Coordinates of C-alpha atoms in Angstrom, one line a residue:
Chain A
X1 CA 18.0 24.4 -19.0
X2 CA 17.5 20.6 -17.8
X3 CA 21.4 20.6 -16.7
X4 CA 21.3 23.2 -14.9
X5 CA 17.8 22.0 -12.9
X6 CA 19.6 19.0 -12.0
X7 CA 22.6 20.2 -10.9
X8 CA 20.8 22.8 -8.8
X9 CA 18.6 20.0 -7.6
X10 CA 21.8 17.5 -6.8
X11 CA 23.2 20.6 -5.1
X12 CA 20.3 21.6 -2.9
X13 CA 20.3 18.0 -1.8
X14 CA 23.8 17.7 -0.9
X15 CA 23.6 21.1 1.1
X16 CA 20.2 19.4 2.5
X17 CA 21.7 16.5 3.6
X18 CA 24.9 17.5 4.6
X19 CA 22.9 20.1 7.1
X20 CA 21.3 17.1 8.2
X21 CA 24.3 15.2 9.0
X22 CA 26.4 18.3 11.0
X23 CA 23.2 19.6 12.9
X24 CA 23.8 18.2 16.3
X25 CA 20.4 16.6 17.6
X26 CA 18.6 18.1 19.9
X27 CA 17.5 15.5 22.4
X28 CA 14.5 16.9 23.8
X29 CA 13.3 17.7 20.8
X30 CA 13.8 13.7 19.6
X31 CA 11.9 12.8 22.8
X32 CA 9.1 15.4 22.0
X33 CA 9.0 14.2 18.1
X34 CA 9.4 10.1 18.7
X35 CA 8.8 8.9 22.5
X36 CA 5.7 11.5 23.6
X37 CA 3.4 10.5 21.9
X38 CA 3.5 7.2 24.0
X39 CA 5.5 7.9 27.2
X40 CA 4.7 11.8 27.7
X41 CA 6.7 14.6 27.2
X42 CA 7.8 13.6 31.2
X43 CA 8.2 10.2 30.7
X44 CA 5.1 9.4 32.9
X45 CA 3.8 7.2 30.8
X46 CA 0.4 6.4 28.4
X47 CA -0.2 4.0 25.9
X48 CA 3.7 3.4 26.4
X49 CA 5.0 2.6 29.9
X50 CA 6.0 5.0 32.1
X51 CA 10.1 6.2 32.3
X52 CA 10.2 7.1 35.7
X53 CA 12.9 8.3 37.8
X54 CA 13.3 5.5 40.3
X55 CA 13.7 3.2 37.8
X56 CA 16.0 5.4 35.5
X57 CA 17.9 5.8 38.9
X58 CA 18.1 2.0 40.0
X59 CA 17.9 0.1 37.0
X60 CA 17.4 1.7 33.4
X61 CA 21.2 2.0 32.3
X62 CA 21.9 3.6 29.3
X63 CA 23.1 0.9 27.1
X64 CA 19.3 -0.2 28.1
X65 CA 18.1 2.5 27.1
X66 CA 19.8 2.4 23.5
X67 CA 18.9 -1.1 22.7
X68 CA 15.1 -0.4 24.0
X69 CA 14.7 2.8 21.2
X70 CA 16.6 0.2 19.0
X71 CA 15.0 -2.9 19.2
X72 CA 11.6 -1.7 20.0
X73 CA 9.2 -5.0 21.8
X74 CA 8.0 -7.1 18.6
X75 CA 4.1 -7.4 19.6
X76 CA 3.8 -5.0 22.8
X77 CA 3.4 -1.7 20.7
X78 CA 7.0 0.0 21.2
X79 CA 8.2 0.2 17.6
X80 CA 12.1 -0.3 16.9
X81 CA 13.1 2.6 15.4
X82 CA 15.9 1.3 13.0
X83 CA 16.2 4.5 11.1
X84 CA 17.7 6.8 13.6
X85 CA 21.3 7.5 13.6
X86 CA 23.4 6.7 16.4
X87 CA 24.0 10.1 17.0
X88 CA 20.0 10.9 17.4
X89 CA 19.2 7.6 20.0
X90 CA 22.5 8.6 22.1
X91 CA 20.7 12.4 22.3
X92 CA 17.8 10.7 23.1
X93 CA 19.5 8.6 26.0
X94 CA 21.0 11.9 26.8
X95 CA 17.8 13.5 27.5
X96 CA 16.3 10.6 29.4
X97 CA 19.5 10.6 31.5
X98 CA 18.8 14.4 32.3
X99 CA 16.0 13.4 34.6
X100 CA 18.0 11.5 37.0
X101 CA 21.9 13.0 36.4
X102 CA 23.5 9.2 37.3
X103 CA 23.5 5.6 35.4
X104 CA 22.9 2.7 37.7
X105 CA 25.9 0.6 38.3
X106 CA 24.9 -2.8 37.6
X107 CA 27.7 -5.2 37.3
X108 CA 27.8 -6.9 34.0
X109 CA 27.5 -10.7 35.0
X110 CA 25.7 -13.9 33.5
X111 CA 23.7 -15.7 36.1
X112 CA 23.8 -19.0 36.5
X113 CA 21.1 -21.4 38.1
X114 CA 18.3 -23.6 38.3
X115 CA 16.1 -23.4 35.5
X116 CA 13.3 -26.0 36.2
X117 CA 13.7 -24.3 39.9
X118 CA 13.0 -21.2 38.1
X119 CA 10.0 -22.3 36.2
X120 CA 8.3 -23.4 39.7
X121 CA 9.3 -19.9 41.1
X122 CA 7.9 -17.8 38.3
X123 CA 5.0 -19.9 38.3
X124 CA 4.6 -19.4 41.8
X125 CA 5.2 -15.8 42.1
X126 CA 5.5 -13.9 38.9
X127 CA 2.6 -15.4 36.2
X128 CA 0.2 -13.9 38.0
X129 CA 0.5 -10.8 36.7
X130 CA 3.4 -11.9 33.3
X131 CA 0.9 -14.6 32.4
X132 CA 2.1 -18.2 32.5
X133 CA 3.9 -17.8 29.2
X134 CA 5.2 -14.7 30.7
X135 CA 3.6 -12.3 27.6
X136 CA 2.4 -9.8 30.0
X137 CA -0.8 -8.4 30.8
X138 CA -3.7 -7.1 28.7
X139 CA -2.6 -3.9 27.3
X140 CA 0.3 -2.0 27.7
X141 CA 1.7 1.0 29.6
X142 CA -0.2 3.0 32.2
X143 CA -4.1 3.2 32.6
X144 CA -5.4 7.0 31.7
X145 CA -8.6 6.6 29.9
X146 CA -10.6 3.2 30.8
X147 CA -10.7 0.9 33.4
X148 CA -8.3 -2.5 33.0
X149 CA -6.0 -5.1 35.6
X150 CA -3.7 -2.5 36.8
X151 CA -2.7 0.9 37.1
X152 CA 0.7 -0.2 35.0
X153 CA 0.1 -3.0 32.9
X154 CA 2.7 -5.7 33.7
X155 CA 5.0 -5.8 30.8
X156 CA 6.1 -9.1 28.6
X157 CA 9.2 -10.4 29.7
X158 CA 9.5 -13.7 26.8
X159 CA 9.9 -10.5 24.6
X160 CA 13.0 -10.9 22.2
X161 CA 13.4 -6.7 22.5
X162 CA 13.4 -6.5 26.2
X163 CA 15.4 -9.9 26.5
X164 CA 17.8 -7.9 24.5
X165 CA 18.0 -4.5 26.2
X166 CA 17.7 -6.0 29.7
X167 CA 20.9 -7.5 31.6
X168 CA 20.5 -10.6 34.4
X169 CA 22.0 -8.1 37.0
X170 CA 18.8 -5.9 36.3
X171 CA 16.6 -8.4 35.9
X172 CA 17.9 -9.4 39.0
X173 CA 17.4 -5.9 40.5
X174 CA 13.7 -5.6 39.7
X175 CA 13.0 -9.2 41.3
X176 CA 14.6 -8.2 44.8
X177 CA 13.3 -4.6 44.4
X178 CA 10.1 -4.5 43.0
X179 CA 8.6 -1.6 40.9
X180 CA 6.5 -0.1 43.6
X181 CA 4.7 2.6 41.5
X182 CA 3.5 -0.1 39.2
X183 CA 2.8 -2.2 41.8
X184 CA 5.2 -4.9 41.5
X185 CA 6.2 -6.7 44.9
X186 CA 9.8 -6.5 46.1
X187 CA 10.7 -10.2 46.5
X188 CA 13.1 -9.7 49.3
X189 CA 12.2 -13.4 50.8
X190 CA 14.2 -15.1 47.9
X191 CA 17.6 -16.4 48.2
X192 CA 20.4 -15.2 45.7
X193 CA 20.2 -18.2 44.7
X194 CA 16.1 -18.2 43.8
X195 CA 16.8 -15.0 41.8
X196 CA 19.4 -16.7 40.4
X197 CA 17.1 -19.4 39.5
X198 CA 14.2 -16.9 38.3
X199 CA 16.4 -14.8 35.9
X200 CA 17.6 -17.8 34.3
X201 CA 14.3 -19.2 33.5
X202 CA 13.7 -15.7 31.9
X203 CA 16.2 -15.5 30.3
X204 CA 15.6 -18.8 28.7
X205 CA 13.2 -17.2 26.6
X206 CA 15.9 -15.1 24.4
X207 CA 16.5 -16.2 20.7
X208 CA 13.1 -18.3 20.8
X209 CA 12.4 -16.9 17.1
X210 CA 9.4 -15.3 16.8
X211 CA 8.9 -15.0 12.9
X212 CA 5.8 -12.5 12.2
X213 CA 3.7 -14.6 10.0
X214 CA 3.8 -14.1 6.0
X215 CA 1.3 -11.2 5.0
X216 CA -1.7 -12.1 2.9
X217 CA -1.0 -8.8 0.3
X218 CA -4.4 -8.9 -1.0
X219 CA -5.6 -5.0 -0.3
X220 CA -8.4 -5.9 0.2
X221 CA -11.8 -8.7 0.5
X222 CA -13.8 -8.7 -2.3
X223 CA -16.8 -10.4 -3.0
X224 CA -18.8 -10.9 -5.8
X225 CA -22.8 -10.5 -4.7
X226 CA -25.2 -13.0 -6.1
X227 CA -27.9 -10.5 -5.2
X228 CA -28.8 -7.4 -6.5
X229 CA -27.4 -3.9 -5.3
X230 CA -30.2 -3.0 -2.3
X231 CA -30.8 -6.5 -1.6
X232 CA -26.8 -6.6 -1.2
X233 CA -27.0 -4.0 1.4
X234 CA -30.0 -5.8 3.5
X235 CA -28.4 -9.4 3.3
X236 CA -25.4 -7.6 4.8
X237 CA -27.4 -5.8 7.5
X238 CA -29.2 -8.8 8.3
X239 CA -26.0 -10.7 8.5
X240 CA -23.9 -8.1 10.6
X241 CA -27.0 -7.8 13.2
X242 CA -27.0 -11.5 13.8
X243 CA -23.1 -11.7 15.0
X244 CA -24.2 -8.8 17.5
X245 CA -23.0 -5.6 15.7
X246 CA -24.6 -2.5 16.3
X247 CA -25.2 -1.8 12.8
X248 CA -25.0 2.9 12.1
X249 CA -27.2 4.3 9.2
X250 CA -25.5 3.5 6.0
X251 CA -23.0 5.9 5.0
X252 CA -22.2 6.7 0.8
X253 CA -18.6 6.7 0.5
X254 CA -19.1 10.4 -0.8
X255 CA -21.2 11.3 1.5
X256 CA -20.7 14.6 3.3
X257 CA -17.8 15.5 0.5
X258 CA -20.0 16.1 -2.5
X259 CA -23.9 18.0 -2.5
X260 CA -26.4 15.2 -1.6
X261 CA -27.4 15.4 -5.6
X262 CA -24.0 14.4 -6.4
X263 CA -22.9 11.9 -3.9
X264 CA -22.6 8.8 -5.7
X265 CA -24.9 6.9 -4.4
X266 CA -24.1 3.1 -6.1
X267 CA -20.9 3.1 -3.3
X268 CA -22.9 2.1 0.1
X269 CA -20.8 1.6 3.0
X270 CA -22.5 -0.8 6.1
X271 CA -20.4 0.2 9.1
X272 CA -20.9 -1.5 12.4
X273 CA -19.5 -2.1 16.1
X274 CA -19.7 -4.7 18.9
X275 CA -19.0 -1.7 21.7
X276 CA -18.1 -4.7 23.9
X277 CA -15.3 -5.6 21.6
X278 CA -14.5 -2.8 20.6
X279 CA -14.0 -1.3 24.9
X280 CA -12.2 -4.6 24.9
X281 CA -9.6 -3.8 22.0
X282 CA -9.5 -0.1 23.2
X283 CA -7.7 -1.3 26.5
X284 CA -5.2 -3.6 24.3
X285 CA -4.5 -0.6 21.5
X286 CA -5.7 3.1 22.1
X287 CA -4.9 4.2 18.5
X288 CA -7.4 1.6 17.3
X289 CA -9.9 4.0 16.6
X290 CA -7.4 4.9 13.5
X291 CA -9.1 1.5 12.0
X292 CA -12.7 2.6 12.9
X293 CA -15.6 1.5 12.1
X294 CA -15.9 -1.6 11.2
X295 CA -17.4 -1.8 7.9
X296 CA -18.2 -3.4 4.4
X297 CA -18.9 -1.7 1.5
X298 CA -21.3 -2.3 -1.2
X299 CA -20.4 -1.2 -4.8
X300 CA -22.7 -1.5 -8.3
X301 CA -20.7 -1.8 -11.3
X302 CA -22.0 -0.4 -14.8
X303 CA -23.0 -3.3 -16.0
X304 CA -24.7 -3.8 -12.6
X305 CA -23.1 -6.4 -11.1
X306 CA -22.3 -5.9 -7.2
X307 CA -19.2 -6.3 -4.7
X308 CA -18.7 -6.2 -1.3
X309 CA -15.7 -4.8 -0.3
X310 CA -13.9 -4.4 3.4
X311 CA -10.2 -4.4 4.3
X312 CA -7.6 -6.7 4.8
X313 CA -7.8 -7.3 8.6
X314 CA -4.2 -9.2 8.5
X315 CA -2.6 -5.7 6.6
X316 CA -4.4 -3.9 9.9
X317 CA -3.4 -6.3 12.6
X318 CA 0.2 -5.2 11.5
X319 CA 0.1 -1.6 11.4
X320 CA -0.1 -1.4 15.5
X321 CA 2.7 -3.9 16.4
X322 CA 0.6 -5.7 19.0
X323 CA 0.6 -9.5 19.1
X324 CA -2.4 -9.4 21.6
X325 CA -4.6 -7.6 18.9
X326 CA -3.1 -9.1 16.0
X327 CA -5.0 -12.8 17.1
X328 CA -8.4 -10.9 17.9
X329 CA -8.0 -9.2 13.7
X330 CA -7.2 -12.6 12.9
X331 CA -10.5 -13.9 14.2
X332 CA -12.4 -10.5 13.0
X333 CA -10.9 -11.5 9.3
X334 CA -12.4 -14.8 9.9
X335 CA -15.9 -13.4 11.0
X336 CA -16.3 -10.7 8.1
X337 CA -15.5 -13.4 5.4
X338 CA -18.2 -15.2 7.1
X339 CA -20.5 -12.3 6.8
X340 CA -19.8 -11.9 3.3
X341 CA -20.5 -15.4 2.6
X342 CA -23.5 -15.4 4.2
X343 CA -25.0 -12.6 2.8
X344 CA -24.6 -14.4 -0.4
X345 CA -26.0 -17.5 0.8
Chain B
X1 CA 11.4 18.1 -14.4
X2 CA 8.4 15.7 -13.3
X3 CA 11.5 13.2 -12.8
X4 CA 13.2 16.0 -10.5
X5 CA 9.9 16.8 -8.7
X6 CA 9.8 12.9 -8.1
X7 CA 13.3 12.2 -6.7
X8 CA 12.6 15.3 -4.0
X9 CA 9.5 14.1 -2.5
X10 CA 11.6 10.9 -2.5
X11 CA 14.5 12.4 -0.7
X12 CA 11.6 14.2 1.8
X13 CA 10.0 10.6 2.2
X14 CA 13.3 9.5 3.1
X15 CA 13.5 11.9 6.1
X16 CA 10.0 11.1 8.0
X17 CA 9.3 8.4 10.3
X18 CA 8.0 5.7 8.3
X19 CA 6.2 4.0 11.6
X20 CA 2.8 2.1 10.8
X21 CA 1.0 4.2 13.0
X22 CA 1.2 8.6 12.8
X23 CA 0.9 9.9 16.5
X24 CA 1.0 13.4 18.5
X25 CA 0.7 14.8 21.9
X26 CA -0.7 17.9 22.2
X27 CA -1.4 19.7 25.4
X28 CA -4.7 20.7 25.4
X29 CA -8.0 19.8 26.5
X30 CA -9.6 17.9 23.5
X31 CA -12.5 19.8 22.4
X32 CA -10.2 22.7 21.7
X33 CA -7.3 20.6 20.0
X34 CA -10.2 19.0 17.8
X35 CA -11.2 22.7 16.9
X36 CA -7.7 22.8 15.8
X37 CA -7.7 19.8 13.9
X38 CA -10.6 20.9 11.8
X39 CA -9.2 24.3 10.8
X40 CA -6.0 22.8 10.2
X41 CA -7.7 20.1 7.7
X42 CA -9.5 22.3 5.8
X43 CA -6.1 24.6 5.7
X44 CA -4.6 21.9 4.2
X45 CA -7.7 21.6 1.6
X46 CA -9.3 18.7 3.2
X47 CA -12.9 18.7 3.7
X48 CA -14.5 16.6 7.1
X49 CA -17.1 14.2 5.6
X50 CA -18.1 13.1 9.5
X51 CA -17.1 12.6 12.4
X52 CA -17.6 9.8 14.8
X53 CA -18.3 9.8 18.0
X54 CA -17.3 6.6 19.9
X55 CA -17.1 8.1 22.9
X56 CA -21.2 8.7 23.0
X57 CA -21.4 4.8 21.8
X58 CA -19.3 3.9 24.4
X59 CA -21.1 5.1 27.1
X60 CA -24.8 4.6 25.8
X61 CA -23.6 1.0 26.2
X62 CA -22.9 1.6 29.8
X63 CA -18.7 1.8 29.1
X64 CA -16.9 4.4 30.7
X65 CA -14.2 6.3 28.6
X66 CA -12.5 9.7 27.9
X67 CA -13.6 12.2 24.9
X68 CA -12.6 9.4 21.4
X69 CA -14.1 10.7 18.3
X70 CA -12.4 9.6 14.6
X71 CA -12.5 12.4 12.3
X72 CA -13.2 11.2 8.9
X73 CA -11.4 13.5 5.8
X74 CA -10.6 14.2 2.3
X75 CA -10.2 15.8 -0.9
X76 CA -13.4 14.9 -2.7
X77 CA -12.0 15.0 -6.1
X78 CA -9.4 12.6 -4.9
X79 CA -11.5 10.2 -2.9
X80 CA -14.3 9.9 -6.2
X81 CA -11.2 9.7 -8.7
X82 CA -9.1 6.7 -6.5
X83 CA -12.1 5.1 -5.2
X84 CA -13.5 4.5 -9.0
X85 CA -10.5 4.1 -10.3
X86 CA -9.1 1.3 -7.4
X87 CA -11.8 -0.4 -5.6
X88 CA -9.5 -2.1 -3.3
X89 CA -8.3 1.1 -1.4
X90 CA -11.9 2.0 -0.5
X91 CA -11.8 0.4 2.2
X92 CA -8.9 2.9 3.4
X93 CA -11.1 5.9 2.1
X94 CA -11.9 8.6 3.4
X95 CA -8.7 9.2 5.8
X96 CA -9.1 9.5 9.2
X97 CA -7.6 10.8 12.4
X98 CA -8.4 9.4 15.8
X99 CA -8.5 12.6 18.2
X100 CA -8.7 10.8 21.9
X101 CA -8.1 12.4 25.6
X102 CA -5.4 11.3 28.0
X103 CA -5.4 12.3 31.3
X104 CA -4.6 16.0 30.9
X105 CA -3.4 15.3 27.1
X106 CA -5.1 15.1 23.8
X107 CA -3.3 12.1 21.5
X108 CA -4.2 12.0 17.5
X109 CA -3.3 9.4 15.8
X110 CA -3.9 8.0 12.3
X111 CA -2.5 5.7 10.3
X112 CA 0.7 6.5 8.5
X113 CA -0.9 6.6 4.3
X114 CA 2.8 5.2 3.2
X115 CA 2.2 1.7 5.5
X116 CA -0.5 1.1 2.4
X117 CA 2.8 0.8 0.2
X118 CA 2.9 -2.9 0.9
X119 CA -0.6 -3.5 -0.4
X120 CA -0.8 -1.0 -3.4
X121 CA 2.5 -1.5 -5.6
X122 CA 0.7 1.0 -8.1
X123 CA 3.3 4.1 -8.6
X124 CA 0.3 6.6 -8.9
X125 CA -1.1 4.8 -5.4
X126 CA 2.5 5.1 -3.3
X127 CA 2.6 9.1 -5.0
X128 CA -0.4 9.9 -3.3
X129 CA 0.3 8.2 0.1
X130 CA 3.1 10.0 0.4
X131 CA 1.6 13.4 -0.8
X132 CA -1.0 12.1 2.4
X133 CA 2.0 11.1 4.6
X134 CA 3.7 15.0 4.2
X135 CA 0.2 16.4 4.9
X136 CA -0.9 14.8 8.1
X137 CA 2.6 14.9 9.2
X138 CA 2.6 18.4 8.6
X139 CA -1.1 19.2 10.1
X140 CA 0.2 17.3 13.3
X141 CA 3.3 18.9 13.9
X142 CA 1.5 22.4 13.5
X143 CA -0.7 21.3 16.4
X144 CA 1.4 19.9 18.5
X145 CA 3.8 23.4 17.9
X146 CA 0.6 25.6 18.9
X147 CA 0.2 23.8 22.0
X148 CA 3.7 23.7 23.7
X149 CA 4.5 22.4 27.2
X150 CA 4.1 25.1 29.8
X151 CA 7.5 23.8 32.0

């Protein structure tokens, strides 16, 4: 009887798999599944930037394209999606392509030029908006929901995924064209040779290692209380209040999933937001509220002894691929260890 | 047959996106796609323990933003059963599902249960995240397919 599960089991996945690997992929239906969510199901853009036709027109080629869904941007959202086949990024492409009909003819050329020239330049005329380091503006993508710098938010250009994706000829392209719907000037003024000079510098960025730091695998902060359980709980209020938190009525971890009499009521949870922070890390990561509230909780053992328990803010910072929220976790890790020692104090 | 049972929700595992982060579009004006969200929850045989409403904090503190609530969920057998038994994941307990508007979209978005593999090297732990994964994939998919784009 156990044979002949397995062999129906080994021959349900074969059929499985090999229906998987003959189905042709549907592109649109890739786009729908993978890039919507971000870019909109008409590539207008979101908490992912906008794919618009001009560009997919003048500059977005589809070798681009490929090594963009590839490659992802390590710390500006856009995941790389590694696990795709070749077969399912090509439909992907496909569909993108459908928008506009052509591929931009760039010629496939290295620049070369001036790259302390190019430093002054982009100094001059592109950190304002790429940021001195040229990491890109607050946020990413286009602005929907909340109020931020710009309409499009300026994207980083010392990123090792677009470094990769994007050739000097369209780097050059963008310079002397400008993105006019995002807002981004078309720098007709400089010389070939000033572009030159500005795509170098940029391009000096590539292969600059970034190495995500090591992950701290503790799941999660736990503290032992040297109080008792209530005293716990007002120590921590007391605490959170002080480093301007907004502190909600406490919350059993059961609560509103057993009856009131059953709710088990030695599991207290303190939750708690800085709305100013919190409308700050909103414009960097829409998805944050995924990782809301923030919050502590309180738990008595049997034998009566009492923890405090929140997450591991380095494990969060992680999940959302974003390098500008990863340093404000870091410093919210900081802060509720401090809380927890000081409501021990 | 548990070892059969095992290798198939391995070979479904397999065939998800694996991302850190779970997210849909749907189009449809929020209030109604959260309507959706609920009913398809308690389809699934979740129950809503709250739902928060940062939206109305937001703007009580004089920020402007679109509909953003967090829907908070679970099995309550489940969440009493893994929060006793591991008191680290309580901080990851209840799920929850950030239902937010934009422009004339609704996004949801949770975290993807599986990303907790890295933390929780406990078999019975990565079981049940990916018995979480399948479900919230599957509650978001049958959203986004009851809201399709008019073209």
């Amino acid at each position: 009887m156990f044979e002949h599960l397995t062999r129906l089991f080994f021959l349900f996945l074969f059929l499985a798999v090999s229906h998987l690997a003959a189905a042709k992929p549907d592109g649109r239906e890739l786009f729908g599944y993978y890039c919507s969510g971000c870019h909109g199901e008409d590539g207008l853009g979101g908490i992912g930037l906008d794919i618009n036709k001009e560009k997919l027109a003048r500059e977005l080629t589809d070798d681009y394209l490929r090594k963009t869904i590839r490659n992802g941007r390590p710390g500006r959202i856009m995941p790389a999606f590694e696990t795709l086949s070749d077969a399912q990024v090509n439909a992907i492409v496909s569909f993108i392509r459908s928008w506009v009909g052509t591929e931009p003819e760039l010629p496939v050329k290295t620049f070369s030029g001036n790259l302390e020239q190019g430093g002054k330049l982009f100094l001059e005329n592109c950190s304002v908006c790429h940021g001195k380091d040229g990491t890109g503006g607050m946020g990413t993508g286009v602005t929907e929901s909340r109020k931020r710098s710009h309409k499009i938010i300026p994207p980083g250009l010392n990123n090792q995924g677009f470094l990769a994706a994007a050739t000097d000829s369209m780097l050059a392209e963008v310079i002397k064209n400008g993105r006019l719907e995002s807002g981004m000037p078309a720098f007709m003024q400089l010389s070939e040779q000033q572009v030159a000079d500005l795509v170098v510098f940029i391009r000096n960025w590539q292969d600059r290692e970034q190495k995500p730091a090591p992950l701290n695998q503790e799941p999660a902060v736990v503290v032992e209380s040297a109080y008792g359980f209530r005293e716990t709980i007002n120590n921590l209020k007391e605490t959170i209040f002080a480093n301007n938190y907004r502190i909600f009525p406490d919350r059993e971890l059961e609560m509103g999933f057993f009856e009131e009499d059953e709710v088990n009521h030695k599991q207290v949870t303190i939750r708690a937001c800085n709305f100013k922070l919190l409308y700050d890390l909103l414009n960097i990561e829409p998805r944050l509220g995924v990782v809301l509230p923030c919050r502590i909780t309180v738990v008595e053992e049997a034998d009566g002894s009492v923890k405090m328990i929140a997450a591991n803010m380095h494990f969060i910072a992680r999940i959302f691929n974003n390098a500008q929220l990863t340093n404000l976790f870091t410093q919210l890790h900081e802060t509720q260890l401090e809380i927890m020692e000081e409501a021990n104090f | 047959m548990r070892h059969l049972l095992f290798l198939l929700l391995v070979f479904m595992m397999t065939a998800v996106r694996a991302d850190g982060l779970l997210l849909v579009r749907v189009h449809a004006e929020p209030i109604d796609v959260m309507q959706t969200l609920q009913e398809k929850l308690k389809e699934y045989g979740y129950t809503i323990g709250h739902i928060q409403k940062c939206d109305t904090g937001l703007e009580e503190m004089g920020y402007e933003t679109d509909y953003y609530k967090v829907v908070f969920f679970a099995k309550p057998e489940q969440l009493r059963y893994l929060s006793n038994k591991y008191q680290e994941m309580i901080p990851y307990l209840p799920l929850k599902l950030a239902i937010f508007a934009e422009k004339n979209d609704t996004l949801i978005s949770g975290v993807n249960p599986v990303s907790l593999d890295e933390l929780f090297p406990q078999r019975e732990i990565q079981l049940q995240l990916r018995r979480w994964q399948n479900d919230v994939q599957g509650i978001l998919t049958e959203i986004r397919q009851l809201y399709p784009q008019s073209s």
